[in-house]
mmCIF file of C-alpha atoms and ligand atoms in Angstrom:
data_model
loop_
_atom_site.group_PDB
_atom_site.id
_atom_site.type_symbol
_atom_site.label_atom_id
_atom_site.label_comp_id
_atom_site.label_asym_id
_atom_site.label_seq_id
_atom_site.Cartn_x
_atom_site.Cartn_y
_atom_site.Cartn_z
ATOM 1 C CA MET F 1 0.000 0.000 0.000
ATOM 2 C CA LYS F 2 1.370 3.387 -1.007
ATOM 3 C CA LYS F 3 0.358 6.758 0.401
ATOM 4 C CA LEU F 4 1.625 9.973 -1.115
ATOM 5 C CA PHE F 5 1.338 13.158 0.940
ATOM 6 C CA ILE F 6 1.475 16.185 -1.337
ATOM 7 C CA ASN F 7 1.702 19.954 -0.859
ATOM 8 C CA ILE F 8 3.242 19.647 2.601
ATOM 9 C CA LYS F 9 3.859 23.232 3.673
ATOM 10 C CA GLU F 10 7.053 22.146 5.446
ATOM 11 C CA LEU F 11 8.407 18.667 6.090
ATOM 12 C CA LEU F 12 10.359 18.762 9.365
ATOM 13 C CA GLN F 13 13.291 16.746 10.697
ATOM 14 C CA VAL F 14 14.450 15.472 7.319
ATOM 15 C CA ARG F 15 17.689 13.484 7.573
ATOM 16 C CA GLU F 16 19.287 11.810 4.555
ATOM 17 C CA GLU F 17 22.246 10.446 6.525
ATOM 18 C CA PRO F 18 21.744 8.239 9.578
ATOM 19 C CA VAL F 19 22.447 10.050 12.816
ATOM 20 C CA SER F 20 22.072 8.538 16.297
ATOM 21 C CA PHE F 21 21.611 11.699 18.318
ATOM 22 C CA LEU F 22 22.452 15.391 18.297
ATOM 23 C CA SER F 23 24.619 17.282 20.785
ATOM 24 C CA GLY F 24 25.421 20.897 21.562
ATOM 25 C CA LYS F 25 25.155 23.256 18.570
ATOM 26 C CA GLU F 26 23.848 20.503 16.273
ATOM 27 C CA MET F 27 20.666 20.543 18.310
ATOM 28 C CA ASN F 28 19.833 23.964 16.949
ATOM 29 C CA GLU F 29 19.631 22.675 13.370
ATOM 30 C CA LEU F 30 16.338 21.295 12.172
ATOM 31 C CA PRO F 31 16.545 20.360 8.484
ATOM 32 C CA THR F 32 13.305 20.877 6.586
ATOM 33 C CA ILE F 33 11.918 20.880 3.041
ATOM 34 C CA GLN F 34 9.333 23.477 2.135
ATOM 35 C CA ASN F 35 6.509 22.579 -0.252
ATOM 36 C CA ALA F 36 7.315 18.892 -0.038
ATOM 37 C CA TYR F 37 5.953 15.438 -0.796
ATOM 38 C CA LEU F 38 6.351 12.293 1.284
ATOM 39 C CA LEU F 39 5.802 8.753 0.069
ATOM 40 C CA ILE F 40 5.102 5.893 2.426
ATOM 41 C CA GLU F 41 4.970 2.243 1.451
ATOM 42 C CA ASP F 42 3.812 -0.606 3.669
ATOM 43 C CA GLY F 43 4.177 1.541 6.764
ATOM 44 C CA PHE F 44 7.676 2.836 6.008
ATOM 45 C CA ILE F 45 9.011 6.083 4.575
ATOM 46 C CA SER F 46 10.231 5.352 1.064
ATOM 47 C CA ASP F 47 10.773 8.745 -0.553
ATOM 48 C CA PHE F 48 10.427 12.477 0.015
ATOM 49 C CA GLY F 49 11.496 15.722 -1.589
ATOM 50 C CA SER F 50 10.368 18.985 -3.068
ATOM 51 C CA MET F 51 6.959 19.102 -4.808
ATOM 52 C CA THR F 52 8.763 20.157 -7.985
ATOM 53 C CA ASN F 53 10.156 16.605 -8.126
ATOM 54 C CA CYS F 54 7.018 14.833 -6.945
ATOM 55 C CA PRO F 55 6.656 11.496 -8.776
ATOM 56 C CA GLU F 56 3.458 10.544 -10.596
ATOM 57 C CA MET F 57 2.263 7.183 -9.393
ATOM 58 C CA ASP F 58 -0.551 4.925 -8.426
ATOM 59 C CA ALA F 59 -0.953 5.709 -4.735
ATOM 60 C CA GLU F 60 -3.474 7.059 -2.278
ATOM 61 C CA ILE F 61 -2.976 10.828 -2.563
ATOM 62 C CA ILE F 62 -3.307 12.898 0.612
ATOM 63 C CA ASP F 63 -3.254 16.627 -0.022
ATOM 64 C CA VAL F 64 -2.167 18.454 3.140
ATOM 65 C CA THR F 65 -2.014 21.999 1.763
ATOM 66 C CA GLY F 66 -1.142 24.488 4.543
ATOM 67 C CA LYS F 67 -0.107 21.758 6.992
ATOM 68 C CA MET F 68 3.263 20.486 8.125
ATOM 69 C CA ILE F 69 4.485 16.945 8.744
ATOM 70 C CA LEU F 70 6.992 15.844 11.369
ATOM 71 C CA PRO F 71 7.909 12.531 13.012
ATOM 72 C CA THR F 72 5.713 11.619 15.987
ATOM 73 C CA TRP F 73 7.037 12.431 19.443
ATOM 74 C CA CYS F 74 8.942 9.699 21.261
ATOM 75 C CA ASP F 75 8.184 9.688 24.982
ATOM 76 C CA SER F 76 11.154 7.885 26.524
ATOM 77 C CA HIS F 77 10.076 8.142 30.187
ATOM 78 C CA THR F 78 6.596 7.362 31.501
ATOM 79 C CA HIS F 79 4.795 5.466 34.240
ATOM 80 C CA ILE F 80 1.422 5.244 32.458
ATOM 81 C CA VAL F 81 0.511 1.863 33.921
ATOM 82 C CA TYR F 82 -0.959 2.873 37.278
ATOM 83 C CA ALA F 83 -4.165 2.533 39.250
ATOM 84 C CA GLY F 84 -6.350 5.412 40.329
ATOM 85 C CA ASN F 85 -5.079 8.931 40.786
ATOM 86 C CA ARG F 86 -3.672 11.164 43.526
ATOM 87 C CA GLU F 87 -5.560 14.423 43.219
ATOM 88 C CA GLY F 88 -5.951 14.460 47.032
ATOM 89 C CA GLU F 89 -2.173 14.876 47.359
ATOM 90 C CA PHE F 90 -2.313 17.603 44.729
ATOM 91 C CA VAL F 91 -4.685 19.563 46.970
ATOM 92 C CA ASP F 92 -2.474 18.789 50.009
ATOM 93 C CA ARG F 93 0.445 20.384 48.162
ATOM 94 C CA ILE F 94 -1.629 23.448 47.297
ATOM 95 C CA ASN F 95 -2.374 23.709 51.008
ATOM 96 C CA GLY F 96 1.312 23.728 51.863
ATOM 97 C CA LEU F 97 2.631 20.178 52.201
ATOM 98 C CA SER F 98 5.724 19.294 50.167
ATOM 99 C CA TYR F 99 6.095 16.224 47.908
ATOM 100 C CA GLU F 100 8.574 14.909 50.465
ATOM 101 C CA GLU F 101 6.227 15.469 53.425
ATOM 102 C CA ILE F 102 3.426 13.670 51.600
ATOM 103 C CA ALA F 103 5.731 10.720 50.836
ATOM 104 C CA ASN F 104 6.894 10.586 54.473
ATOM 105 C CA ARG F 105 3.252 10.239 55.576
ATOM 106 C CA GLY F 106 2.897 7.088 53.441
ATOM 107 C CA GLY F 107 1.542 8.975 50.438
ATOM 108 C CA GLY F 108 3.340 9.309 47.136
ATOM 109 C CA ILE F 109 4.639 6.159 45.460
ATOM 110 C CA LEU F 110 3.425 3.962 48.355
ATOM 111 C CA ASN F 111 -0.088 5.379 47.949
ATOM 112 C CA SER F 112 -0.074 4.382 44.258
ATOM 113 C CA ALA F 113 1.374 0.953 45.155
ATOM 114 C CA LYS F 114 -1.482 0.332 47.585
ATOM 115 C CA LYS F 115 -4.042 1.295 44.948
ATOM 116 C CA LEU F 116 -2.379 -0.905 42.336
ATOM 117 C CA GLN F 117 -2.197 -3.910 44.651
ATOM 118 C CA GLU F 118 -5.977 -3.655 45.120
ATOM 119 C CA THR F 119 -6.610 -3.549 41.353
ATOM 120 C CA SER F 120 -6.959 -6.555 39.065
ATOM 121 C CA GLU F 121 -4.707 -7.018 36.035
ATOM 122 C CA GLU F 122 -7.711 -6.552 33.716
ATOM 123 C CA GLU F 123 -8.764 -3.318 35.413
ATOM 124 C CA LEU F 124 -5.176 -2.021 35.383
ATOM 125 C CA TYR F 125 -5.005 -2.707 31.654
ATOM 126 C CA GLU F 126 -8.296 -0.887 31.072
ATOM 127 C CA GLN F 127 -7.119 2.192 32.992
ATOM 128 C CA SER F 128 -3.714 2.213 31.305
ATOM 129 C CA LYS F 129 -4.962 1.831 27.751
ATOM 130 C CA VAL F 130 -7.034 5.000 28.136
ATOM 131 C CA ARG F 131 -3.805 6.901 28.850
ATOM 132 C CA LEU F 132 -1.977 5.221 25.979
ATOM 133 C CA GLU F 133 -4.732 6.127 23.513
ATOM 134 C CA GLU F 134 -4.784 9.672 24.891
ATOM 135 C CA ILE F 135 -1.070 10.205 24.260
ATOM 136 C CA ILE F 136 -1.166 8.710 20.762
ATOM 137 C CA ARG F 137 -3.891 11.206 19.889
ATOM 138 C CA LEU F 138 -1.524 13.921 21.158
ATOM 139 C CA GLY F 139 1.152 12.814 18.696
ATOM 140 C CA THR F 140 3.221 10.262 20.612
ATOM 141 C CA GLY F 141 4.287 7.358 18.399
ATOM 142 C CA ALA F 142 6.638 5.512 20.788
ATOM 143 C CA VAL F 143 6.567 5.255 24.554
ATOM 144 C CA GLU F 144 8.647 3.753 27.318
ATOM 145 C CA ILE F 145 6.636 2.494 30.295
ATOM 146 C CA LYS F 146 8.043 1.657 33.726
ATOM 147 C CA SER F 147 6.897 -0.713 36.442
ATOM 148 C CA GLY F 148 7.463 0.512 40.001
ATOM 149 C CA TYR F 149 3.991 0.911 41.494
ATOM 150 C CA GLY F 150 3.722 -2.783 42.336
ATOM 151 C CA LEU F 151 6.545 -3.157 44.859
ATOM 152 C CA THR F 152 5.766 -6.854 45.441
ATOM 153 C CA VAL F 153 6.791 -9.766 43.220
ATOM 154 C CA GLU F 154 3.205 -10.343 42.107
ATOM 155 C CA ALA F 155 2.260 -6.706 41.533
ATOM 156 C CA GLU F 156 5.460 -5.815 39.673
ATOM 157 C CA LEU F 157 4.878 -8.789 37.358
ATOM 158 C CA ILE F 158 1.280 -7.698 36.811
ATOM 159 C CA MET F 159 2.491 -4.230 35.786
ATOM 160 C CA LEU F 160 5.044 -5.674 33.382
ATOM 161 C CA ARG F 161 2.448 -8.038 31.898
ATOM 162 C CA VAL F 162 0.072 -5.147 31.355
ATOM 163 C CA ILE F 163 2.858 -3.360 29.473
ATOM 164 C CA GLN F 164 3.356 -6.493 27.329
ATOM 165 C CA LYS F 165 -0.359 -6.597 26.588
ATOM 166 C CA LEU F 166 -0.332 -2.939 25.518
ATOM 167 C CA LYS F 167 2.639 -3.750 23.284
ATOM 168 C CA LYS F 168 0.717 -6.553 21.653
ATOM 169 C CA ASN F 169 -2.517 -4.637 21.157
ATOM 170 C CA TYR F 170 -1.300 -1.217 19.987
ATOM 171 C CA PRO F 171 0.657 -0.259 16.878
ATOM 172 C CA VAL F 172 3.017 2.195 18.609
ATOM 173 C CA GLU F 173 6.483 1.107 19.757
ATOM 174 C CA ILE F 174 6.541 0.354 23.478
ATOM 175 C CA LYS F 175 9.609 -0.341 25.622
ATOM 176 C CA ALA F 176 9.293 -1.801 29.127
ATOM 177 C CA THR F 177 11.482 -0.817 32.058
ATOM 178 C CA PHE F 178 11.720 -2.652 35.376
ATOM 179 C CA LEU F 179 11.604 -0.084 38.193
ATOM 180 C CA GLY F 180 11.146 -2.342 41.209
ATOM 181 C CA ALA F 181 13.521 -0.033 43.117
ATOM 182 C CA HIS F 182 11.125 2.911 42.993
ATOM 183 C CA ALA F 183 10.515 3.087 46.765
ATOM 184 C CA VAL F 184 10.992 0.779 49.739
ATOM 185 C CA PRO F 185 7.565 -0.773 50.411
ATOM 186 C CA ALA F 186 6.023 -0.483 53.883
ATOM 187 C CA GLU F 187 6.582 -4.216 54.599
ATOM 188 C CA PHE F 188 10.329 -3.665 54.193
ATOM 189 C CA LYS F 189 10.577 -0.469 56.257
ATOM 190 C CA GLY F 190 14.027 -0.493 57.855
ATOM 191 C CA ASN F 191 15.045 -3.449 55.679
ATOM 192 C CA LYS F 192 15.952 -1.909 52.334
ATOM 193 C CA GLU F 193 18.574 -4.610 51.744
ATOM 194 C CA GLY F 194 15.909 -7.270 52.114
ATOM 195 C CA TYR F 195 13.799 -5.542 49.464
ATOM 196 C CA LEU F 196 16.748 -5.271 47.079
ATOM 197 C CA ASP F 197 17.480 -8.978 47.680
ATOM 198 C CA LEU F 198 13.897 -9.752 46.684
ATOM 199 C CA LEU F 199 14.154 -7.703 43.496
ATOM 200 C CA ILE F 200 17.478 -9.240 42.529
ATOM 201 C CA GLU F 201 16.983 -12.828 43.588
ATOM 202 C CA LYS F 202 13.266 -13.352 42.989
ATOM 203 C CA LEU F 203 12.032 -10.854 40.432
ATOM 204 C CA LEU F 204 14.878 -10.346 38.000
ATOM 205 C CA PRO F 205 15.158 -14.050 37.056
ATOM 206 C CA ILE F 206 11.427 -14.186 36.228
ATOM 207 C CA ILE F 207 11.530 -10.923 34.283
ATOM 208 C CA SER F 208 14.457 -12.212 32.281
ATOM 209 C CA LYS F 209 12.941 -15.652 31.664
ATOM 210 C CA GLU F 210 9.639 -14.186 30.511
ATOM 211 C CA ASN F 211 11.301 -11.351 28.622
ATOM 212 C CA LEU F 212 9.219 -8.733 30.407
ATOM 213 C CA ALA F 213 11.594 -5.747 30.261
ATOM 214 C CA GLU F 214 14.250 -4.155 28.092
ATOM 215 C CA TYR F 215 15.630 -1.715 30.654
ATOM 216 C CA ILE F 216 16.257 -1.394 34.377
ATOM 217 C CA ASP F 217 15.637 1.702 36.481
ATOM 218 C CA ILE F 218 16.063 2.855 40.081
ATOM 219 C CA PHE F 219 15.071 6.038 41.917
ATOM 220 C CA CYS F 220 18.559 7.133 43.025
ATOM 221 C CA GLU F 221 17.649 9.873 45.491
ATOM 222 C CA THR F 222 18.087 10.920 49.112
ATOM 223 C CA GLY F 223 15.466 9.063 51.146
ATOM 224 C CA TYR F 224 14.897 6.454 48.423
ATOM 225 C CA PHE F 225 17.918 4.544 47.046
ATOM 226 C CA SER F 226 21.598 5.410 47.486
ATOM 227 C CA VAL F 227 24.434 5.280 44.978
ATOM 228 C CA ALA F 228 25.512 1.952 46.526
ATOM 229 C CA ASP F 229 21.971 0.568 46.031
ATOM 230 C CA THR F 230 22.050 1.847 42.465
ATOM 231 C CA GLU F 231 25.354 0.037 41.827
ATOM 232 C CA ARG F 232 23.836 -3.153 43.194
ATOM 233 C CA ILE F 233 20.714 -2.983 41.047
ATOM 234 C CA LEU F 234 22.518 -1.964 37.867
ATOM 235 C CA LYS F 235 25.090 -4.702 38.316
ATOM 236 C CA ALA F 236 22.318 -7.273 38.763
ATOM 237 C CA GLY F 237 20.427 -5.885 35.756
ATOM 238 C CA ARG F 238 23.557 -6.124 33.641
ATOM 239 C CA LEU F 239 23.800 -9.872 34.366
ATOM 240 C CA TYR F 240 20.391 -10.220 32.726
ATOM 241 C CA GLY F 241 21.187 -7.906 29.820
ATOM 242 C CA LEU F 242 19.019 -5.014 31.051
ATOM 243 C CA ARG F 243 20.530 -1.643 30.207
ATOM 244 C CA PRO F 244 19.958 1.143 32.745
ATOM 245 C CA LYS F 245 17.643 4.124 32.293
ATOM 246 C CA ILE F 246 17.622 5.722 35.714
ATOM 247 C CA HIS F 247 16.015 8.431 37.834
ATOM 248 C CA VAL F 248 18.779 10.709 39.156
ATOM 249 C CA ASN F 249 19.276 14.236 40.509
ATOM 250 C CA GLN F 250 15.570 15.063 40.882
ATOM 251 C CA PHE F 251 15.849 16.709 44.301
ATOM 252 C CA THR F 252 19.489 16.167 45.273
ATOM 253 C CA ALA F 253 22.740 15.359 43.461
ATOM 254 C CA ILE F 254 24.312 12.372 45.203
ATOM 255 C CA GLY F 255 26.445 10.858 42.449
ATOM 256 C CA GLY F 256 23.816 8.943 40.493
ATOM 257 C CA VAL F 257 24.923 10.595 37.252
ATOM 258 C CA GLN F 258 28.390 9.062 37.618
ATOM 259 C CA THR F 259 26.925 5.645 38.438
ATOM 260 C CA GLY F 260 24.691 5.804 35.382
ATOM 261 C CA ILE F 261 27.646 6.633 33.174
ATOM 262 C CA LYS F 262 29.762 3.891 34.784
ATOM 263 C CA TYR F 263 27.109 1.293 33.925
ATOM 264 C CA ASN F 264 26.625 2.681 30.413
ATOM 265 C CA ALA F 265 23.070 3.835 31.049
ATOM 266 C CA LEU F 266 21.124 4.507 27.876
ATOM 267 C CA SER F 267 19.661 7.518 29.623
ATOM 268 C CA ILE F 268 19.735 9.353 32.926
ATOM 269 C CA ASP F 269 16.538 11.215 33.622
ATOM 270 C CA HIS F 270 15.249 14.192 35.664
ATOM 271 C CA LEU F 271 18.493 16.160 36.298
ATOM 272 C CA GLU F 272 16.742 19.112 37.904
ATOM 273 C CA VAL F 273 19.812 19.535 40.133
ATOM 274 C CA MET F 274 23.053 19.424 38.159
ATOM 275 C CA ARG F 275 26.553 20.052 39.506
ATOM 276 C CA GLU F 276 29.470 21.086 37.296
ATOM 277 C CA GLU F 277 30.967 17.586 37.573
ATOM 278 C CA ASP F 278 27.670 16.035 36.457
ATOM 279 C CA ILE F 279 27.730 18.082 33.262
ATOM 280 C CA THR F 280 31.404 17.465 32.486
ATOM 281 C CA GLY F 281 31.056 13.768 33.342
ATOM 282 C CA LEU F 282 28.431 13.299 30.637
ATOM 283 C CA LYS F 283 30.595 14.736 27.873
ATOM 284 C CA GLY F 284 31.575 12.272 25.172
ATOM 285 C CA THR F 285 29.511 9.417 26.654
ATOM 286 C CA GLN F 286 26.741 7.374 25.014
ATOM 287 C CA THR F 287 24.357 8.237 27.862
ATOM 288 C CA MET F 288 21.472 10.550 26.949
ATOM 289 C CA PRO F 289 20.429 13.125 29.558
ATOM 290 C CA VAL F 290 16.634 13.425 29.657
ATOM 291 C CA ALA F 291 14.733 16.439 31.006
ATOM 292 C CA LEU F 292 11.140 16.192 32.239
ATOM 293 C CA PRO F 293 9.870 19.796 32.277
ATOM 294 C CA SER F 294 6.230 19.027 33.034
ATOM 295 C CA CYS F 295 7.376 17.366 36.281
ATOM 296 C CA SER F 296 9.210 20.579 37.216
ATOM 297 C CA TYR F 297 6.099 22.530 36.295
ATOM 298 C CA PHE F 298 3.703 20.384 38.322
ATOM 299 C CA LEU F 299 5.914 20.133 41.438
ATOM 300 C CA SER F 300 7.287 23.692 41.201
ATOM 301 C CA ILE F 301 10.857 22.417 41.370
ATOM 302 C CA PRO F 302 13.801 23.695 39.296
ATOM 303 C CA TYR F 303 13.949 22.945 35.581
ATOM 304 C CA THR F 304 16.831 20.917 34.183
ATOM 305 C CA PRO F 305 19.509 23.477 33.204
ATOM 306 C CA ALA F 306 19.125 22.735 29.512
ATOM 307 C CA ARG F 307 20.887 25.880 28.287
ATOM 308 C CA LYS F 308 23.945 25.171 30.381
ATOM 309 C CA MET F 309 24.042 21.548 29.281
ATOM 310 C CA ILE F 310 23.536 22.156 25.556
ATOM 311 C CA ASP F 311 25.977 25.082 25.604
ATOM 312 C CA ALA F 312 28.505 22.722 27.202
ATOM 313 C CA GLY F 313 28.109 20.478 24.141
ATOM 314 C CA LEU F 314 25.810 17.828 25.627
ATOM 315 C CA PRO F 315 22.840 16.179 23.935
ATOM 316 C CA LEU F 316 19.431 16.415 25.609
ATOM 317 C CA ALA F 317 16.137 14.569 25.188
ATOM 318 C CA LEU F 318 12.686 15.546 26.458
ATOM 319 C CA ALA F 319 10.017 13.253 27.917
ATOM 320 C CA THR F 320 6.804 13.609 29.922
ATOM 321 C CA ASP F 321 7.311 11.384 33.029
ATOM 322 C CA TYR F 322 3.518 10.798 32.905
ATOM 323 C CA ASN F 323 2.667 9.414 36.369
ATOM 324 C CA PRO F 324 0.018 9.977 39.060
ATOM 325 C CA GLY F 325 2.240 11.826 41.544
ATOM 326 C CA SER F 326 4.668 14.237 39.945
ATOM 327 C CA THR F 327 3.317 14.580 36.379
ATOM 328 C CA PRO F 328 -0.277 13.609 35.656
ATOM 329 C CA SER F 329 0.090 14.610 32.014
ATOM 330 C CA GLY F 330 1.447 12.819 28.958
ATOM 331 C CA ASN F 331 1.267 15.754 26.595
ATOM 332 C CA MET F 332 4.536 15.982 24.658
ATOM 333 C CA ASN F 333 3.291 19.185 22.998
ATOM 334 C CA PHE F 334 3.219 20.820 26.418
ATOM 335 C CA VAL F 335 6.682 19.401 27.182
ATOM 336 C CA VAL F 336 8.114 20.908 23.976
ATOM 337 C CA ALA F 337 6.477 24.274 24.706
ATOM 338 C CA THR F 338 7.615 24.296 28.340
ATOM 339 C CA ALA F 339 11.175 23.412 27.299
ATOM 340 C CA CYS F 340 11.167 26.553 25.136
ATOM 341 C CA ILE F 341 9.381 28.812 27.608
ATOM 342 C CA LYS F 342 11.012 27.763 30.863
ATOM 343 C CA MET F 343 14.297 26.167 29.796
ATOM 344 C CA LYS F 344 15.055 28.594 26.962
ATOM 345 C CA MET F 345 15.499 25.857 24.404
ATOM 346 C CA THR F 346 14.920 27.012 20.846
ATOM 347 C CA PRO F 347 12.032 25.387 18.936
ATOM 348 C CA GLU F 348 14.648 23.543 16.856
ATOM 349 C CA GLU F 349 16.390 22.191 19.963
ATOM 350 C CA ALA F 350 13.119 21.176 21.572
ATOM 351 C CA ILE F 351 11.830 19.394 18.466
ATOM 352 C CA ASN F 352 15.150 17.555 18.054
ATOM 353 C CA ALA F 353 15.069 16.652 21.750
ATOM 354 C CA ALA F 354 11.527 15.253 21.515
ATOM 355 C CA THR F 355 12.026 13.278 18.300
ATOM 356 C CA LEU F 356 15.526 12.026 17.379
ATOM 357 C CA ASN F 357 17.223 12.329 20.783
ATOM 358 C CA ALA F 358 14.128 10.919 22.444
ATOM 359 C CA ALA F 359 14.146 7.956 20.043
ATOM 360 C CA TYR F 360 17.780 7.329 21.003
ATOM 361 C CA ALA F 361 16.845 7.451 24.710
ATOM 362 C CA MET F 362 14.614 4.429 24.121
ATOM 363 C CA GLY F 363 16.817 2.553 21.651
ATOM 364 C CA LEU F 364 14.709 3.420 18.612
ATOM 365 C CA GLU F 365 16.897 5.881 16.713
ATOM 366 C CA LYS F 366 17.223 3.486 13.771
ATOM 367 C CA GLU F 367 13.461 3.065 13.464
ATOM 368 C CA LEU F 368 11.982 6.428 14.439
ATOM 369 C CA GLY F 369 12.677 10.080 15.251
ATOM 370 C CA THR F 370 13.417 11.494 11.793
ATOM 371 C CA ILE F 371 11.978 11.624 8.294
ATOM 372 C CA SER F 372 14.429 9.238 6.634
ATOM 373 C CA GLU F 373 14.114 6.512 4.028
ATOM 374 C CA GLY F 374 13.379 3.166 5.643
ATOM 375 C CA LYS F 375 12.139 4.539 8.958
ATOM 376 C CA GLN F 376 8.670 3.772 10.267
ATOM 377 C CA ALA F 377 6.013 6.157 8.995
ATOM 378 C CA ASN F 378 4.915 7.451 12.410
ATOM 379 C CA LEU F 379 3.885 10.966 11.549
ATOM 380 C CA ILE F 380 2.195 14.048 12.928
ATOM 381 C CA VAL F 381 0.246 16.081 10.391
ATOM 382 C CA THR F 382 -0.217 19.519 11.913
ATOM 383 C CA LYS F 383 -3.165 21.847 11.663
ATOM 384 C CA PRO F 384 -2.582 24.663 9.162
ATOM 385 C CA ILE F 385 0.211 26.795 10.708
ATOM 386 C CA ASN F 386 2.443 29.570 9.449
ATOM 387 C CA SER F 387 5.724 28.334 10.879
ATOM 388 C CA TYR F 388 6.846 25.456 13.069
ATOM 389 C CA HIS F 389 7.683 27.991 15.782
ATOM 390 C CA PHE F 390 3.927 28.057 16.324
ATOM 391 C CA ILE F 391 4.100 24.510 17.764
ATOM 392 C CA PRO F 392 5.740 25.539 21.083
ATOM 393 C CA TYR F 393 4.329 29.073 20.925
ATOM 394 C CA SER F 394 0.759 27.815 21.161
ATOM 395 C CA PHE F 395 1.418 26.297 24.598
ATOM 396 C CA GLY F 396 -1.445 24.618 26.398
ATOM 397 C CA ASN F 397 -2.944 23.931 23.009
ATOM 398 C CA HIS F 398 -1.565 21.611 20.367
ATOM 399 C CA GLN F 399 -1.181 21.620 16.621
ATOM 400 C CA VAL F 400 -1.668 17.897 16.030
ATOM 401 C CA ASP F 401 -4.341 17.414 13.382
ATOM 402 C CA GLU F 402 -3.732 13.788 12.380
ATOM 403 C CA VAL F 403 -1.465 11.013 13.605
ATOM 404 C CA TYR F 404 -0.217 8.156 11.405
ATOM 405 C CA ILE F 405 1.305 5.081 13.005
ATOM 406 C CA LYS F 406 3.157 2.650 10.722
ATOM 407 C CA GLY F 407 1.538 4.429 7.809
ATOM 408 C CA GLU F 408 -2.018 3.994 9.071
ATOM 409 C CA LYS F 409 -4.123 6.909 10.213
ATOM 410 C CA TYR F 410 -4.683 6.593 13.981
ATOM 411 C CA VAL F 411 -6.642 9.837 14.395
HETATM 412 O O1 NIG V 501 9.641 10.252 37.995
HETATM 413 N N1 NIG V 501 10.753 10.342 40.962
HETATM 414 C C1 NIG V 501 10.307 9.228 41.007
HETATM 415 N N2 NIG V 501 9.237 8.742 40.395
HETATM 416 C C2 NIG V 501 8.255 9.493 39.702
HETATM 417 C C3 NIG V 501 7.176 10.016 40.574
HETATM 418 C C4 NIG V 501 6.577 9.003 41.415
HETATM 419 C C5 NIG V 501 5.290 9.378 42.064
HETATM 420 O O2 NIG V 501 5.192 10.421 42.739
HETATM 421 O O3 NIG V 501 4.378 8.573 41.921
HETATM 422 C C6 NIG V 501 8.916 10.599 38.899
HETATM 423 O O4 NIG V 501 8.726 11.797 39.175
HETATM 424 FE FE1 FE V 502 9.745 9.064 36.401
#
């Protein structure tokens, strides 16, 4: 099946040569073709160029006059498999409690774990698929989903199985990450080592045998898991071939960045608090730093110092962190806008960070993230807009008119 998009006002993120990710100044370049065509065959991009060279052929013709086309967003960090919501804690924070105080009272991650443990696998799937469909409609064509609200052997496996079921039933690319070390569950209070033993000795072998995850994660943070715990988990994950994608430097910088780099993490995420040595340590590595600006927005915590990092020559990716506690939103359009507004990223940098660099942060840079021959045809067709700068400018709104996944119209 061939589909030929014609009269594309501007085709964004066009890359003839394969590129894994962009760093520093390169991030400010977004190659485009104005007045373009794009041919897709059997779900893959097979040709594109200027309308003046548009081939005549037997194909379904889609005239998108006035509209732009770009690759779908890749959301490389989410927790969209969860049960219930935590709007009560949201109101508690408005009334003056901090995220930390709420967690210390047994709220936060433990609150979501309790809810999840009381929810059946079928119900969890039903709740999660609503969020997945919601984000696809908002232009997300690939998503990473973490476990970490189960915190028992059974409940973590249920979460990972729900992710597998979503993978099977939806056309978007989904990557699964095992985040058993998200918080120490109440039953293991004062016995963190015992909980880590359980994750390593009981859970990891099952996850590996049943092929339930691609990546391993840990919340490396004061009051949660230390650098030594992180070493332990990443070492164990490595034995089972799980590459790290870890939560570090959200509230405090305790050395998690260095541990991530040491274990060749595919990405290190959050980074709201960055020391000089964290920035220099990342230089020249294969580890992608990932910023989560809607988490900063929702919790009123600092934004990842994107300007400083990009100006120092680093790459950067953007993701939502969609979860019930710190970011109850999976809107990548808002993330891109907030990166520009609050982190002073240019529209070019933000779009690169949310497409190609984001694809890299979930191991999909060969399949997605750019308009290139042979890549999957996961595409956003925008509403009619004057320039792509309008995409982040129109914050709180979005310019996604249609979404194509593997060449098929999703919305
Ligand atoms: O990425 N920081 C750790 N985990 C999540 C939030 C967890 C929650 O509050 O439920 C995050 O922000
Ligand atoms: Fe997260």
